[in-house]
Coordinates of C-alpha atoms in Angstrom, one line a residue:
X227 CA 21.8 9.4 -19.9
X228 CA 19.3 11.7 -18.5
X229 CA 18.8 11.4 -14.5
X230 CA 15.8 10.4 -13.4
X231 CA 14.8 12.4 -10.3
X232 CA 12.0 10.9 -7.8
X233 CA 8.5 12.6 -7.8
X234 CA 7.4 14.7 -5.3
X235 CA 5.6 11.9 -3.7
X236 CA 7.8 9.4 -3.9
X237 CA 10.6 11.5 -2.6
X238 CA 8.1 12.0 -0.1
X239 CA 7.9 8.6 1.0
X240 CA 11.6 8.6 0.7
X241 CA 12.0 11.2 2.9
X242 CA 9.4 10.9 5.9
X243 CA 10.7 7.1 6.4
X244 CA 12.5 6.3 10.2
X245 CA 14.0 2.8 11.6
X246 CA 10.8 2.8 13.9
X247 CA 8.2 3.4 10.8
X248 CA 10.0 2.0 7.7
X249 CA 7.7 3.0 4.7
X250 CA 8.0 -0.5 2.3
X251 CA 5.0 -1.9 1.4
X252 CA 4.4 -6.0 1.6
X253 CA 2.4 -9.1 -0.1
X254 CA 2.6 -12.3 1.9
X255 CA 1.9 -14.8 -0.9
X256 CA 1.2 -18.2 0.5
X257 CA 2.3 -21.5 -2.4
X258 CA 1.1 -24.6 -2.9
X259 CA 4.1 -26.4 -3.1
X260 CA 4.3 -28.0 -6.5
X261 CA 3.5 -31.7 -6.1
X262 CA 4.4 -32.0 -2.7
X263 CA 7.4 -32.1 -3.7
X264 CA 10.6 -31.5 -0.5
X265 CA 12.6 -28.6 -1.4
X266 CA 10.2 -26.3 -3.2
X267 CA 10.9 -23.7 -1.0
X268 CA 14.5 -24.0 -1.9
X269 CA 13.7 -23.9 -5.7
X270 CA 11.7 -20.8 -5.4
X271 CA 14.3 -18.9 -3.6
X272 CA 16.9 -20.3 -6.3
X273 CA 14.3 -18.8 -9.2
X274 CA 14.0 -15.4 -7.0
X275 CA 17.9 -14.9 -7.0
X276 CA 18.0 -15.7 -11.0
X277 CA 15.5 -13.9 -12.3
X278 CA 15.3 -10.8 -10.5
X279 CA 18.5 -9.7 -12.2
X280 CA 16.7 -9.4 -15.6
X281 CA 14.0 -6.9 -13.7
X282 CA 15.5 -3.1 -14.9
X283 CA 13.2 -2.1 -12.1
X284 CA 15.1 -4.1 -9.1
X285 CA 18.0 -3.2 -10.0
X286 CA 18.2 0.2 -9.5
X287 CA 19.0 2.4 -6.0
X288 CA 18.2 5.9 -4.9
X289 CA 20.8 8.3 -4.2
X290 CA 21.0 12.0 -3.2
X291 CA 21.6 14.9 -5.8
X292 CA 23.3 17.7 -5.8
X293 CA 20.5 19.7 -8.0
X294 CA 18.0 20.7 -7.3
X295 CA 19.0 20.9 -3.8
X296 CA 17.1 18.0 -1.6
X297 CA 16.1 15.9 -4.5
X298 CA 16.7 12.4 -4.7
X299 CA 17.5 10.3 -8.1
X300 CA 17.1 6.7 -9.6
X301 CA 20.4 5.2 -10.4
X302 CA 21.2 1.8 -11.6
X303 CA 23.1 -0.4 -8.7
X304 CA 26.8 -0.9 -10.2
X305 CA 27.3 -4.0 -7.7
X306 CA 24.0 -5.3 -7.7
X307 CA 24.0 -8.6 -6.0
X308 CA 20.6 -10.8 -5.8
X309 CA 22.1 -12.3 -3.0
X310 CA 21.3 -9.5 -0.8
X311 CA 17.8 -9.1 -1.8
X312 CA 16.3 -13.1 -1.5
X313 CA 16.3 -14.8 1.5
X314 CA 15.7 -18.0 2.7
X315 CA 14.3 -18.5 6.3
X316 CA 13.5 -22.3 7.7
X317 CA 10.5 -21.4 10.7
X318 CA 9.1 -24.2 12.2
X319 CA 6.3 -21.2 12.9
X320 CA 2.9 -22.7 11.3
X321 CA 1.9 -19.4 10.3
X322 CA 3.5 -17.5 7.9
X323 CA 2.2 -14.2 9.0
X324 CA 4.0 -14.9 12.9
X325 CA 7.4 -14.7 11.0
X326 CA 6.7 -12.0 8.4
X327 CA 5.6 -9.5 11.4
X328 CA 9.5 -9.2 12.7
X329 CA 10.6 -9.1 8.7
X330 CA 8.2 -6.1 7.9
X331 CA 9.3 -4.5 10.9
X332 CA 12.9 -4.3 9.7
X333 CA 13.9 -1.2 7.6
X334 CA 15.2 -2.0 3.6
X335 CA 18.8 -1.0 3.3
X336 CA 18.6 2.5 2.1
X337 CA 21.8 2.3 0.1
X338 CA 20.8 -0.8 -1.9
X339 CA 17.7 -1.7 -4.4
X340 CA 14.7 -1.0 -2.3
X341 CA 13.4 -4.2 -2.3
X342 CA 13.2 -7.9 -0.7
X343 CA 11.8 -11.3 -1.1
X344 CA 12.0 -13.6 2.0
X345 CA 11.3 -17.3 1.1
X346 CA 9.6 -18.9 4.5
X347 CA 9.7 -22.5 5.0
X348 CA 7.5 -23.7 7.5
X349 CA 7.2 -27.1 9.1
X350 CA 4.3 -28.0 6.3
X351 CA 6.0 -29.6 3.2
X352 CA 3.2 -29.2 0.5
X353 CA 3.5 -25.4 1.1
X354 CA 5.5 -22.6 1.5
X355 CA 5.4 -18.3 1.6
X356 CA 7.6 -15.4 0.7
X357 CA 7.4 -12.2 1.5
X358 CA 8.1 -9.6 -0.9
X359 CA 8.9 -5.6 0.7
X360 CA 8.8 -3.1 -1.9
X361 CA 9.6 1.1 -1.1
X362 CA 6.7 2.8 -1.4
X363 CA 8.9 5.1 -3.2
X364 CA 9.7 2.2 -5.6
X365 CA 6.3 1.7 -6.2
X366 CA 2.5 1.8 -4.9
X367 CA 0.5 -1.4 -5.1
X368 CA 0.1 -1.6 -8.7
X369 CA 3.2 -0.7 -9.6
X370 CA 4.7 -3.3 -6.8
X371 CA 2.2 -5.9 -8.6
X372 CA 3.9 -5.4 -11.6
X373 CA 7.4 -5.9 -10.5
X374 CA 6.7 -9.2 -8.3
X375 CA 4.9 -10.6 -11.1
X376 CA 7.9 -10.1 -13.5
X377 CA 9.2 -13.1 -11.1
X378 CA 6.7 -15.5 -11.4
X379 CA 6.4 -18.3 -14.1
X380 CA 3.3 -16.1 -15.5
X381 CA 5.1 -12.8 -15.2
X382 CA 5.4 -10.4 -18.3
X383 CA 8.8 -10.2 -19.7
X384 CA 10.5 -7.0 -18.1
X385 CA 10.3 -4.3 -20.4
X386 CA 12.7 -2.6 -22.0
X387 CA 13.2 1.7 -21.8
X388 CA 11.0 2.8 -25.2
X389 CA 13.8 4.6 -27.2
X390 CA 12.4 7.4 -29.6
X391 CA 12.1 6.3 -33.3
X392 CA 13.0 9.0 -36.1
X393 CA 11.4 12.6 -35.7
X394 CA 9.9 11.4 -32.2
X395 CA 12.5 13.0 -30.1
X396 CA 11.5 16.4 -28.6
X397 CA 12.3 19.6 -29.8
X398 CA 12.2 22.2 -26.8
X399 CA 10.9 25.6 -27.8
X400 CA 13.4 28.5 -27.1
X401 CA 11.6 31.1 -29.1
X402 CA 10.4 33.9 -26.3
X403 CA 7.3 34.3 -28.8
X404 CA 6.2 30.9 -28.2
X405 CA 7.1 31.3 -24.4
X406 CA 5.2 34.1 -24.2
X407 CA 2.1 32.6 -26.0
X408 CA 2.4 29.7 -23.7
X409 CA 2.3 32.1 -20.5
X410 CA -1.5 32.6 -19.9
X411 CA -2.4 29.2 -20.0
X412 CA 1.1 28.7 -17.6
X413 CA -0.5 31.1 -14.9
X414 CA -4.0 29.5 -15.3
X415 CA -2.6 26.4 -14.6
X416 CA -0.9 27.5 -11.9
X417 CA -3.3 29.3 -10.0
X418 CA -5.5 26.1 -10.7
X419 CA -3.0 24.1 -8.6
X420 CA -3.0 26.7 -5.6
X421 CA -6.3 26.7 -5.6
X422 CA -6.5 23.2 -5.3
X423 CA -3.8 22.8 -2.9
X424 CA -6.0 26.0 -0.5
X425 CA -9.4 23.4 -0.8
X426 CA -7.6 20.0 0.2
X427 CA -5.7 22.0 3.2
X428 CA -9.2 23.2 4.5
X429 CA -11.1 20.1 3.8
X430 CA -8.2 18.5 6.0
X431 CA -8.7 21.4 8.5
X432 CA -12.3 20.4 8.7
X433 CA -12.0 16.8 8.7
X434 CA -9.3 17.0 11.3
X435 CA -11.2 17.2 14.6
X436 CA -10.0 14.2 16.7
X437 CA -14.1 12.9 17.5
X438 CA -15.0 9.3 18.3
X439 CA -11.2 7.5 18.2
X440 CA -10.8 4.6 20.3
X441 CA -8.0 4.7 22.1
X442 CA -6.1 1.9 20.6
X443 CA -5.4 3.3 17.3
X444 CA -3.5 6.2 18.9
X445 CA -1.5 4.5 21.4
X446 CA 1.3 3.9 19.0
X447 CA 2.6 7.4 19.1
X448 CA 5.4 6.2 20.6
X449 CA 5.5 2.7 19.1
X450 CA 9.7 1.1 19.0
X451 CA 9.0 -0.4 15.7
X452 CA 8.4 -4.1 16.6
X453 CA 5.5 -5.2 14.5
X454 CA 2.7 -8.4 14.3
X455 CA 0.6 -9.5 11.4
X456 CA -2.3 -11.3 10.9
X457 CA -4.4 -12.3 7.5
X458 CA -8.0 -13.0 7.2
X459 CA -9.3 -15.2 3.8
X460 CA -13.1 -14.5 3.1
X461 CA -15.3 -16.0 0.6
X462 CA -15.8 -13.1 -2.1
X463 CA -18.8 -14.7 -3.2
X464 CA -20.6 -13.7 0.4
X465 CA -19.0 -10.6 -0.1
X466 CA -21.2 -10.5 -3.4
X467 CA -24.0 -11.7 -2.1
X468 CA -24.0 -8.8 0.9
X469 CA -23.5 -6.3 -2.4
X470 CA -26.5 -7.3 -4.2
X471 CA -28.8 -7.1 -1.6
X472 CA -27.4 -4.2 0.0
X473 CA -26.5 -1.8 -3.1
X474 CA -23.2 -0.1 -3.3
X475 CA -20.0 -2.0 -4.4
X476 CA -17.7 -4.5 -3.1
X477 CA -15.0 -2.5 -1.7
X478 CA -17.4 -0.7 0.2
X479 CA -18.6 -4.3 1.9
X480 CA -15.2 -4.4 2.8
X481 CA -14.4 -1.1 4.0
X482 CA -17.7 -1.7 6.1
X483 CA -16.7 -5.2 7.0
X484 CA -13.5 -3.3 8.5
X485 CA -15.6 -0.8 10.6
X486 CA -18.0 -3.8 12.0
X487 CA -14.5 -5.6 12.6
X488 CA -13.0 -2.6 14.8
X489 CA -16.3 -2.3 17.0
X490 CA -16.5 -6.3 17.7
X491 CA -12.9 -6.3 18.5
X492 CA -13.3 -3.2 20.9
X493 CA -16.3 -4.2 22.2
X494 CA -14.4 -8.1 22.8
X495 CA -11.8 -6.3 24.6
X496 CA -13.7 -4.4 27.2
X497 CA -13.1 -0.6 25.6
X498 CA -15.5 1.6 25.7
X499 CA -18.3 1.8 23.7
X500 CA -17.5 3.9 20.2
X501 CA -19.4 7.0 20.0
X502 CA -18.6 10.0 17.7
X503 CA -18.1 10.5 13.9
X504 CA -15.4 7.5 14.1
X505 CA -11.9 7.1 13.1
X506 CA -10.8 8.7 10.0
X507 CA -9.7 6.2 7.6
X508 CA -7.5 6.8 4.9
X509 CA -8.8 5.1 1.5
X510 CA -5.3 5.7 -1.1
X511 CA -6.9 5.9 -4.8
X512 CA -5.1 4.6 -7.6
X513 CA -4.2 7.4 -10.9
X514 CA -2.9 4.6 -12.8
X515 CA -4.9 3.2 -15.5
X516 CA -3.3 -0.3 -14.9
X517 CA -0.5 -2.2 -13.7
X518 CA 2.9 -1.2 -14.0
X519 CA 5.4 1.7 -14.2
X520 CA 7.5 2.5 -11.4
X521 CA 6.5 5.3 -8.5
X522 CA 3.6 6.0 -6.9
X523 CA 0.2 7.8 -8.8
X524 CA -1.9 8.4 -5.5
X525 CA -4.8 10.6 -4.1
X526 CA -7.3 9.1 -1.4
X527 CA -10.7 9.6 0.1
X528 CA -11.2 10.4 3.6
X529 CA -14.3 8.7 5.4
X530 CA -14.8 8.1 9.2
X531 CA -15.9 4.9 9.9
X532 CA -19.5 4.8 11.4
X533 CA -17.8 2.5 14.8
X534 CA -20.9 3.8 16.7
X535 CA -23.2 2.3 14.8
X536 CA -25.0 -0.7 16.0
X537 CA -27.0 -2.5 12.7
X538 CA -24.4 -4.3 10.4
X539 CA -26.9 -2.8 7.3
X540 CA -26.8 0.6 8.6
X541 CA -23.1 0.3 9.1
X542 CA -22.5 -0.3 5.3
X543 CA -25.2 2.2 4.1
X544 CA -22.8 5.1 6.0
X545 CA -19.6 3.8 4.4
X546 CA -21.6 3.4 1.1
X547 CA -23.1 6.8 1.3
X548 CA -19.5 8.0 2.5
X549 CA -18.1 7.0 -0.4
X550 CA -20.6 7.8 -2.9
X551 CA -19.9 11.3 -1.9
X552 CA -16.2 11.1 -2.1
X553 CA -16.8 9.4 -5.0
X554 CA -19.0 12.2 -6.6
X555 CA -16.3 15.2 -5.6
X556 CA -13.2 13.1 -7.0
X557 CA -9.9 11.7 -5.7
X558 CA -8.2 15.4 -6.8
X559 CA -10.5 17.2 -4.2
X560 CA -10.9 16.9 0.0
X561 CA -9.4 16.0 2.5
X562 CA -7.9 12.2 1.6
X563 CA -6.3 13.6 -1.4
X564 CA -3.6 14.7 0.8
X565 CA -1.0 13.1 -1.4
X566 CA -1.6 15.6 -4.5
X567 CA 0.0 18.2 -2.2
X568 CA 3.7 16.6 -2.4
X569 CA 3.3 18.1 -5.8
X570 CA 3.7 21.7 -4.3
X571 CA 6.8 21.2 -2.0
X572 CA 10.3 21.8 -3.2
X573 CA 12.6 19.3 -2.8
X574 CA 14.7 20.7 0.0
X575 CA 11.3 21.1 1.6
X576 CA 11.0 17.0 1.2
X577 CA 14.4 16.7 2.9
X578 CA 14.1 18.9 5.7
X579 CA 10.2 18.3 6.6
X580 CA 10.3 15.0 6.0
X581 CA 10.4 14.3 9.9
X582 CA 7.9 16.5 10.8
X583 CA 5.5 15.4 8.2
X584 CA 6.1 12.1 9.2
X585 CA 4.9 13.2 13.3
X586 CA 1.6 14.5 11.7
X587 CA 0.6 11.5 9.4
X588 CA -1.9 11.1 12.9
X589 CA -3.1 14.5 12.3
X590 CA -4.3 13.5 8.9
X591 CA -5.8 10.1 9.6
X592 CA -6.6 7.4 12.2
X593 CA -6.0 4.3 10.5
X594 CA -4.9 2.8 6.4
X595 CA -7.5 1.0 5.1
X596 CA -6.7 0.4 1.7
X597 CA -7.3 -2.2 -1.5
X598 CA -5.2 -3.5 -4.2
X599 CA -6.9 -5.2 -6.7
X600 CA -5.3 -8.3 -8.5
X601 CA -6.0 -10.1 -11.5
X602 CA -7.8 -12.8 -12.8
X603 CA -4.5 -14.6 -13.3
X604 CA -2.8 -17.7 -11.8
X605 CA 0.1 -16.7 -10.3
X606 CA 3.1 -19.4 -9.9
X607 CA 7.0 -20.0 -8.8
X608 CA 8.4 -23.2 -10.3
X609 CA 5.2 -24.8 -10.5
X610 CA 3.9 -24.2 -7.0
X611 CA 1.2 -22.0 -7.1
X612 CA 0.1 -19.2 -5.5
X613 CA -3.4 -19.6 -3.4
X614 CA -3.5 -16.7 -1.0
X615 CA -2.3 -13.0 -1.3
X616 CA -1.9 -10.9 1.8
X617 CA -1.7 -7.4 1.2
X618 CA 0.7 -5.7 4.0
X619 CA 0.8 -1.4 4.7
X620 CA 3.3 0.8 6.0
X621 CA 2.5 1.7 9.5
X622 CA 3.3 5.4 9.6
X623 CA 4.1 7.4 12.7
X624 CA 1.6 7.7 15.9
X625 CA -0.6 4.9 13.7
X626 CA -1.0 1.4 15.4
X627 CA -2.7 -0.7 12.8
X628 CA -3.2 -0.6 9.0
X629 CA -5.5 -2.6 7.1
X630 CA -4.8 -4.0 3.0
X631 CA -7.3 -5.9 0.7
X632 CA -6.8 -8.0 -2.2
X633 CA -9.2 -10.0 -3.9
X634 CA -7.9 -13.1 -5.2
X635 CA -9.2 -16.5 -7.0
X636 CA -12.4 -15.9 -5.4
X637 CA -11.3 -15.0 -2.2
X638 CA -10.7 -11.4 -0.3
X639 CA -7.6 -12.0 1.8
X640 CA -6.7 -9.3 4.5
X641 CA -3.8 -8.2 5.8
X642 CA -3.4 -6.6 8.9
X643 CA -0.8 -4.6 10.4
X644 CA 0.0 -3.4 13.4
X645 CA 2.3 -2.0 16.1
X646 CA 2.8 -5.2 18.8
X647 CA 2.7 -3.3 21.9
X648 CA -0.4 -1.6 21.4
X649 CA -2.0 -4.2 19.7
X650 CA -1.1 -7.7 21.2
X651 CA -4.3 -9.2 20.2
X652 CA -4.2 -8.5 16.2
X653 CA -5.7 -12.2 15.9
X654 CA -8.5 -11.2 17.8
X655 CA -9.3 -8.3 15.6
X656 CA -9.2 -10.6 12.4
X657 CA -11.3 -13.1 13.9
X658 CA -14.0 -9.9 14.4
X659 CA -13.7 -8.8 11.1
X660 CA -14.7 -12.7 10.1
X661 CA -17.7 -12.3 12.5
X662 CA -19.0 -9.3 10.3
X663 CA -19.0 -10.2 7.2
X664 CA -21.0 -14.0 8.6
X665 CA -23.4 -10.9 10.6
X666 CA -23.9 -9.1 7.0
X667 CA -25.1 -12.2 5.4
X668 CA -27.3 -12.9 7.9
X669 CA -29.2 -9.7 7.9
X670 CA -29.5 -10.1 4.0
X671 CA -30.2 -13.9 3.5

């Protein structure tokens, strides 16, 4: 059997991962239990533990290879045991998202599956939560879509490896004649890549110029890992509304509803007043046509988030326009696509950089703000359904909040992260973001 090596990116995200800043990605799904029924947290953990074994993509590890030197492989997990991968917690927390802050805080064992599922059952009988963690070098949030929904009642049926019929298996070319042919176009493609690789490190050069941060998001530099969450529902039909009379899309209400958010909560707080460009937020954009596949297909836009801005409206026309430009130049150009260059580092470059690129993640960006898109589907667990989805980011080095969107059944829930020294009052911040949006339709009703 061939070896399956990680990508450049996701042996990046391997590599640059530390106890304090564990790089797994989260989704705090919050159940209906089914009927009211006692014990429906117990039956979903039971269904966790007996059908993940059936998922070819949970069952596999990552260990080190000898070739190339510094790379990283996939290999299938010889004692795989569910066991160590779904847990049941009994909080008598009422909020899910005050027990999944210390879970999402702990680091996935690196020698195991890269993945969990916590079950949380809370003092409330007629519901329930569990917290998945995936590896962001298991997956991005499509692909970590994918696997989760393998376990619910509605889930595809795991897929089995495509094996090559008859005449379909490849034939390499060992002719030099044909090698030779190929050259030219090699060496254009090539010097295509440098080239792109030389414009995102300038446009990151340019965009880097520290302008208009609030202190808070770069007090974490030093963070000790301990983490707090916090989830905002709002009604994605006000979301709409704001859109239609506004122009632009819906993500970039809620980019905008973030940047309204962060100058509420600063202003509730007693900073100082924002002034500057803003914080440069991160936006990740997906390569993947759809859901599922394993690994991560990323670039991202760069925009800096108008904080300084007083008028809701004229806060969302800078996002919009922002985007609309980022939008225009394409997520394989500037300075969010920051990702594509992975692509140009040797492996060995992964494994012995991996710290320091890790340290400059604050270099790059300010703050994660970033979307996954769900669909139109009711998701269940032995008939208790699923009706709220919190997105949860990685909080990477010198960062001390991240923010993660997901529209669902009508509804945009986020999910906030954050380092819990520097940001005690997370609540707080989602309670600003809710202010926004109710500001926005104000100004357009």
């Amino acid at each position: 059997m061939a070896t399956e090596h990680l990508s450049p990116l996701d042996l990046a995200f391997w590599r640059i991962e530390s106890a304090a800043h564990p790089m797994h990605l989260g989704a705090l799904a919050v159940f209906s239990a089914a009927g009211g029924v006692p014990g429906a947290a117990e039956h979903a953990a039971e269904l966790l533990t007996a059908r993940c074994a059936a998922v070819p993509g949970l069952r596999r590890r990552i260990r080190d290879v000898l070739l190339p030197v510094g790379a990283a492989a996939w290999s299938p997990d010889p004692g795989f045991d569910p066991a160590r991968h779904v847990f049941l917690h009994r909080t008598d927390e009422p909020l899910a998202h005050t027990a999944a802050g210390p879970l999402m805080a702990r680091p996935l064992d690196r020698g195991l599956p890269p993945w969990e599922a916590h079950v949380l059952a809370g003092p409330d009988p007629d519901s329930f939560a569990v917290l998945f963690k995936f590896h962001h070098a298991l997956a991005d949030g499509l692909g970590a879509l994918a696997l989760a929904a393998a376990l619910f009642d509605e889930g595809p049926e795991p897929r089995r490896p495509a094996r090559p019929g008859p005449g379909r298996r490849p034939v390499p070319e060992q002719r030099a004649g044909s090698a030779l042919r190929r050259l030219p176009g090699v060496l254009a493609a090539r010097v295509q890549e440098v080239g792109q690789a030389l414009e995102i490190g300038a446009a990151v050069a340019r965009a880097g110029l520290p302008l208009g941060i609030p202190g808070v998001l770069t007090a974490g530099a030093a963070g000790a890992g301990a983490r707090t969450v916090a989830g905002l529902a709002l009604d994605l039909d006000e979301v709409a509304l704001v859109r239609k009379a506004a122009g632009g899309t819906v993500n970039d209400v809620l980019i905008s509803v973030v940047a309204g958010g962060l100058r509420r909560w600063l202003e509730g707080r007693g900073d100082p007043a924002p002034c500057g460009p803003g914080p440069r937020a991160l936006i990740p954009v997906s390569r993947r046509g759809r859901p599922g596949g394993g690994g991560n297909r990323l670039s991202g836009y760069l925009l800096r988030l108008p904080l300084a801005e007083r008028d809701p409206l004229l806060r969302l026309d800078r996002v919009r326009a922002a985007m609309d430009r980022n939008k225009d130049a394409g997520p394989a150009r500037g300075a969010g696509a920051v990702a594509l260059l992975a692509d140009h580092v040797h492996p060995l470059g992964h494994r012995l950089g991996g710290p320091f690129v890790a340290q400059a993640a604050r270099l790059l960006f300010d703050i994660l703000v970033t979307s996954v898109p769900l669909p139109g589907l009711t998701f269940s667990l032995g008939g208790s359904r699923v009706r709220e989805v919190y997105p949860l980011a990685p909080l990477a080095h010198g960062q001390t909040l991240a923010v993660a969107v997901s529209t669902y059944k009508g509804t945009a829930h986020y999910g906030l992260v954050a380092d819990a020294a520097a940001v005690p009052d997370l609540p707080a911040l989602a309670e600003a973001l809710r202010a926004e949006l109710d500001a926005l339709v104000r100004e357009v009703s």
